[in-house]
């Protein structure tokens, strides 16, 4: 009779500094009649579900074999490999390794300090002010305020003379 042996595929992750990493090694029963025993939770090979590695971070394994790695804020590099253990329904132990790599976070370039606001430069001599004239459509002629007033005054004077003569004649 040939023994039934489960198999496992190792897992690894790579992420930037400060990011939590998660992976799940693949565990497979050695035969369809002898699957993995999901009623027995996955653990690290020492039977624990949490590993704290000073200067590196914290590893946890959930019952289904999912591993979570929370690196310490200053850690970069390859974390020590941890081993996860599961069993099949016959109680045969199988292990898989997990390795996490933490790459340095991108460094923000130093932002240049913006220059202090300066006073706007003033022209050496101010331009002479133009007299205000109403803007009219360009018809080929130019209207002058003086010409308009002179025309109105002339008409007013004409009516005064005409009415003044008529009044004298009536008297």
Short mmCIF file of C-alpha atoms in Angstrom, two decimals:
data_model
loop_
_atom_site.label_atom_id
_atom_site.label_comp_id
_atom_site.label_asym_id
_atom_site.label_seq_id
_atom_site.Cartn_x
_atom_site.Cartn_y
_atom_site.Cartn_z
CA UNK A 1 0.00 0.00 0.00
CA UNK A 2 1.27 3.51 -0.93
CA UNK A 3 1.06 6.19 1.80
CA UNK A 4 -1.02 9.31 1.01
CA UNK A 5 1.08 12.47 1.45
CA UNK A 6 -0.39 16.01 1.24
CA UNK A 7 1.58 18.75 -0.58
CA UNK A 8 2.07 22.48 -0.08
CA UNK A 9 3.28 25.39 -2.18
CA UNK A 10 5.32 28.13 -0.47
CA UNK A 11 4.19 31.76 -0.64
CA UNK A 12 6.01 35.06 -0.77
CA UNK A 13 5.05 38.70 -1.02
CA UNK A 14 6.81 41.96 -1.82
CA UNK A 15 5.46 45.37 -0.88
CA UNK A 16 6.67 48.82 0.14
CA UNK A 17 7.66 49.89 3.60
CA UNK A 18 4.74 50.40 5.97
CA UNK A 19 2.29 48.21 4.02
CA UNK A 20 0.70 45.10 5.54
CA UNK A 21 1.33 41.97 3.45
CA UNK A 22 -0.96 38.94 3.16
CA UNK A 23 -0.49 35.55 1.49
CA UNK A 24 -1.95 32.05 1.61
CA UNK A 25 0.24 29.03 0.86
CA UNK A 26 -1.60 26.36 -1.12
CA UNK A 27 -2.17 23.08 0.77
CA UNK A 28 -3.45 20.08 -1.20
CA UNK A 29 -4.53 16.67 0.07
CA UNK A 30 -2.51 13.73 -1.27
CA UNK A 31 -5.66 12.01 -2.57
CA UNK A 32 -9.25 13.06 -3.23
CA UNK A 33 -10.30 10.56 -0.52
CA UNK A 34 -7.87 12.21 1.95
CA UNK A 35 -8.41 16.02 1.78
CA UNK A 36 -6.95 18.67 4.08
CA UNK A 37 -8.67 18.76 7.47
CA UNK A 38 -10.33 22.20 7.60
CA UNK A 39 -11.54 21.52 11.16
CA UNK A 40 -7.90 21.73 12.39
CA UNK A 41 -6.65 25.34 12.25
CA UNK A 42 -3.36 26.16 10.57
CA UNK A 43 -0.51 27.22 12.89
CA UNK A 44 3.15 28.07 12.73
CA UNK A 45 5.31 24.97 13.09
CA UNK A 46 5.69 25.57 16.84
CA UNK A 47 1.88 25.48 17.24
CA UNK A 48 1.46 29.26 17.75
CA UNK A 49 -0.65 31.61 15.61
CA UNK A 50 1.42 34.78 16.20
CA UNK A 51 5.16 35.41 15.85
CA UNK A 52 6.75 38.68 16.91
CA UNK A 53 10.23 39.30 15.51
CA UNK A 54 11.76 42.42 17.11
CA UNK A 55 13.01 44.94 14.56
CA UNK A 56 11.11 43.13 11.77
CA UNK A 57 7.39 42.85 12.51
CA UNK A 58 4.48 40.64 13.51
CA UNK A 59 3.30 37.51 11.64
CA UNK A 60 -0.14 35.99 12.26
CA UNK A 61 -1.74 32.92 10.72
CA UNK A 62 -5.51 32.49 10.50
CA UNK A 63 -7.24 29.07 10.79
CA UNK A 64 -7.48 28.73 6.97
CA UNK A 65 -3.70 29.27 6.57
CA UNK A 66 -3.76 32.93 5.48
CA UNK A 67 -0.64 34.71 6.78
CA UNK A 68 -0.55 38.41 7.59
CA UNK A 69 2.73 40.28 8.08
CA UNK A 70 2.76 43.76 9.62
CA UNK A 71 6.31 45.14 9.31
CA UNK A 72 7.74 47.57 11.84
CA UNK A 73 7.78 51.13 10.42
CA UNK A 74 11.57 51.25 9.93
CA UNK A 75 12.00 47.70 8.57
CA UNK A 76 13.09 47.07 4.97
CA UNK A 77 14.58 43.92 3.44
CA UNK A 78 13.72 40.23 3.49
CA UNK A 79 11.99 39.11 6.68
CA UNK A 80 12.94 35.74 8.19
CA UNK A 81 10.97 32.91 6.61
CA UNK A 82 8.16 31.46 8.74
CA UNK A 83 6.74 27.95 8.39
CA UNK A 84 3.00 27.18 8.45
CA UNK A 85 1.67 23.74 9.39
CA UNK A 86 -1.58 22.00 8.37
CA UNK A 87 -2.83 18.39 8.52
CA UNK A 88 -4.97 16.19 6.29
CA UNK A 89 -7.91 14.10 7.55
CA UNK A 90 -5.51 11.23 8.34
CA UNK A 91 -3.48 13.58 10.58
CA UNK A 92 -0.51 13.71 8.18
CA UNK A 93 1.39 16.98 8.70
CA UNK A 94 2.41 19.17 5.76
CA UNK A 95 4.29 22.50 5.96
CA UNK A 96 4.80 25.52 3.70
CA UNK A 97 7.13 28.49 4.01
CA UNK A 98 6.24 32.18 3.75
CA UNK A 99 8.75 34.93 3.01
CA UNK A 100 7.93 38.65 3.03
CA UNK A 101 10.10 41.29 1.40
CA UNK A 102 9.75 44.96 2.30
CA UNK A 103 11.12 47.51 -0.16
CA UNK A 104 11.97 51.07 0.92
CA UNK A 105 9.17 53.56 0.54
CA UNK A 106 9.76 56.06 -2.28
CA UNK A 107 11.46 59.18 -1.03
CA UNK A 108 9.64 62.39 -1.80
CA UNK A 109 12.04 64.88 -3.36
CA UNK A 110 12.65 67.99 -1.30
CA UNK A 111 10.25 70.65 -2.40
CA UNK A 112 11.96 73.98 -3.05
CA UNK A 113 10.82 76.78 -0.80
CA UNK A 114 8.76 79.21 -2.84
CA UNK A 115 10.26 82.71 -2.98
CA UNK A 116 8.70 85.32 -0.73
CA UNK A 117 6.18 87.48 -2.56
CA UNK A 118 7.81 90.65 -3.82
CA UNK A 119 6.28 93.98 -4.60
CA UNK A 120 5.25 94.27 -8.24
CA UNK A 121 7.62 96.45 -10.20
CA UNK A 122 6.23 99.91 -10.91
CA UNK A 123 6.91 101.60 -14.24
CA UNK A 124 9.41 104.48 -14.00
CA UNK A 125 6.91 107.03 -15.30
CA UNK A 126 3.18 106.51 -15.47
CA UNK A 127 1.57 106.73 -18.88
CA UNK A 128 -0.57 109.85 -19.42
CA UNK A 129 -4.26 109.26 -18.88
CA UNK A 130 -6.44 109.33 -21.97
CA UNK A 131 -9.59 111.42 -21.86
CA UNK A 132 -12.66 109.25 -21.48
CA UNK A 133 -14.71 108.96 -24.64
CA UNK A 134 -17.63 106.67 -25.17
CA UNK A 135 -16.80 103.58 -27.21
CA UNK A 136 -18.91 103.53 -30.34
CA UNK A 137 -19.04 101.08 -33.20
CA UNK A 138 -16.52 101.93 -35.86
CA UNK A 139 -18.61 103.61 -38.60
CA UNK A 140 -15.81 105.60 -40.12
CA UNK A 141 -16.64 108.77 -38.18
CA UNK A 142 -15.63 109.94 -34.75
CA UNK A 143 -18.05 111.55 -32.31
CA UNK A 144 -16.85 114.31 -30.13
CA UNK A 145 -18.64 115.32 -26.93
CA UNK A 146 -18.00 118.96 -27.74
CA UNK A 147 -19.55 118.69 -31.18
CA UNK A 148 -22.67 117.02 -29.75
CA UNK A 149 -23.14 119.68 -27.09
CA UNK A 150 -22.65 122.46 -29.64
CA UNK A 151 -25.33 120.94 -31.86
CA UNK A 152 -27.84 120.70 -29.00
CA UNK A 153 -27.09 124.26 -27.93
CA UNK A 154 -27.58 125.52 -31.49
CA UNK A 155 -30.96 123.81 -31.79
CA UNK A 156 -32.03 125.15 -28.39
CA UNK A 157 -30.95 128.65 -29.40
CA UNK A 158 -32.87 128.38 -32.69
CA UNK A 159 -36.11 127.42 -30.89
CA UNK A 160 -35.66 130.23 -28.39
CA UNK A 161 -35.28 132.77 -31.19
CA UNK A 162 -38.23 131.39 -33.10
CA UNK A 163 -40.55 131.36 -30.05
CA UNK A 164 -39.19 134.70 -28.87
CA UNK A 165 -40.08 136.37 -32.23
CA UNK A 166 -43.50 134.78 -32.28
CA UNK A 167 -44.21 136.06 -28.78
CA UNK A 168 -43.19 139.61 -29.78
CA UNK A 169 -45.50 139.47 -32.78
CA UNK A 170 -48.39 138.30 -30.63
CA UNK A 171 -48.05 141.28 -28.32
#
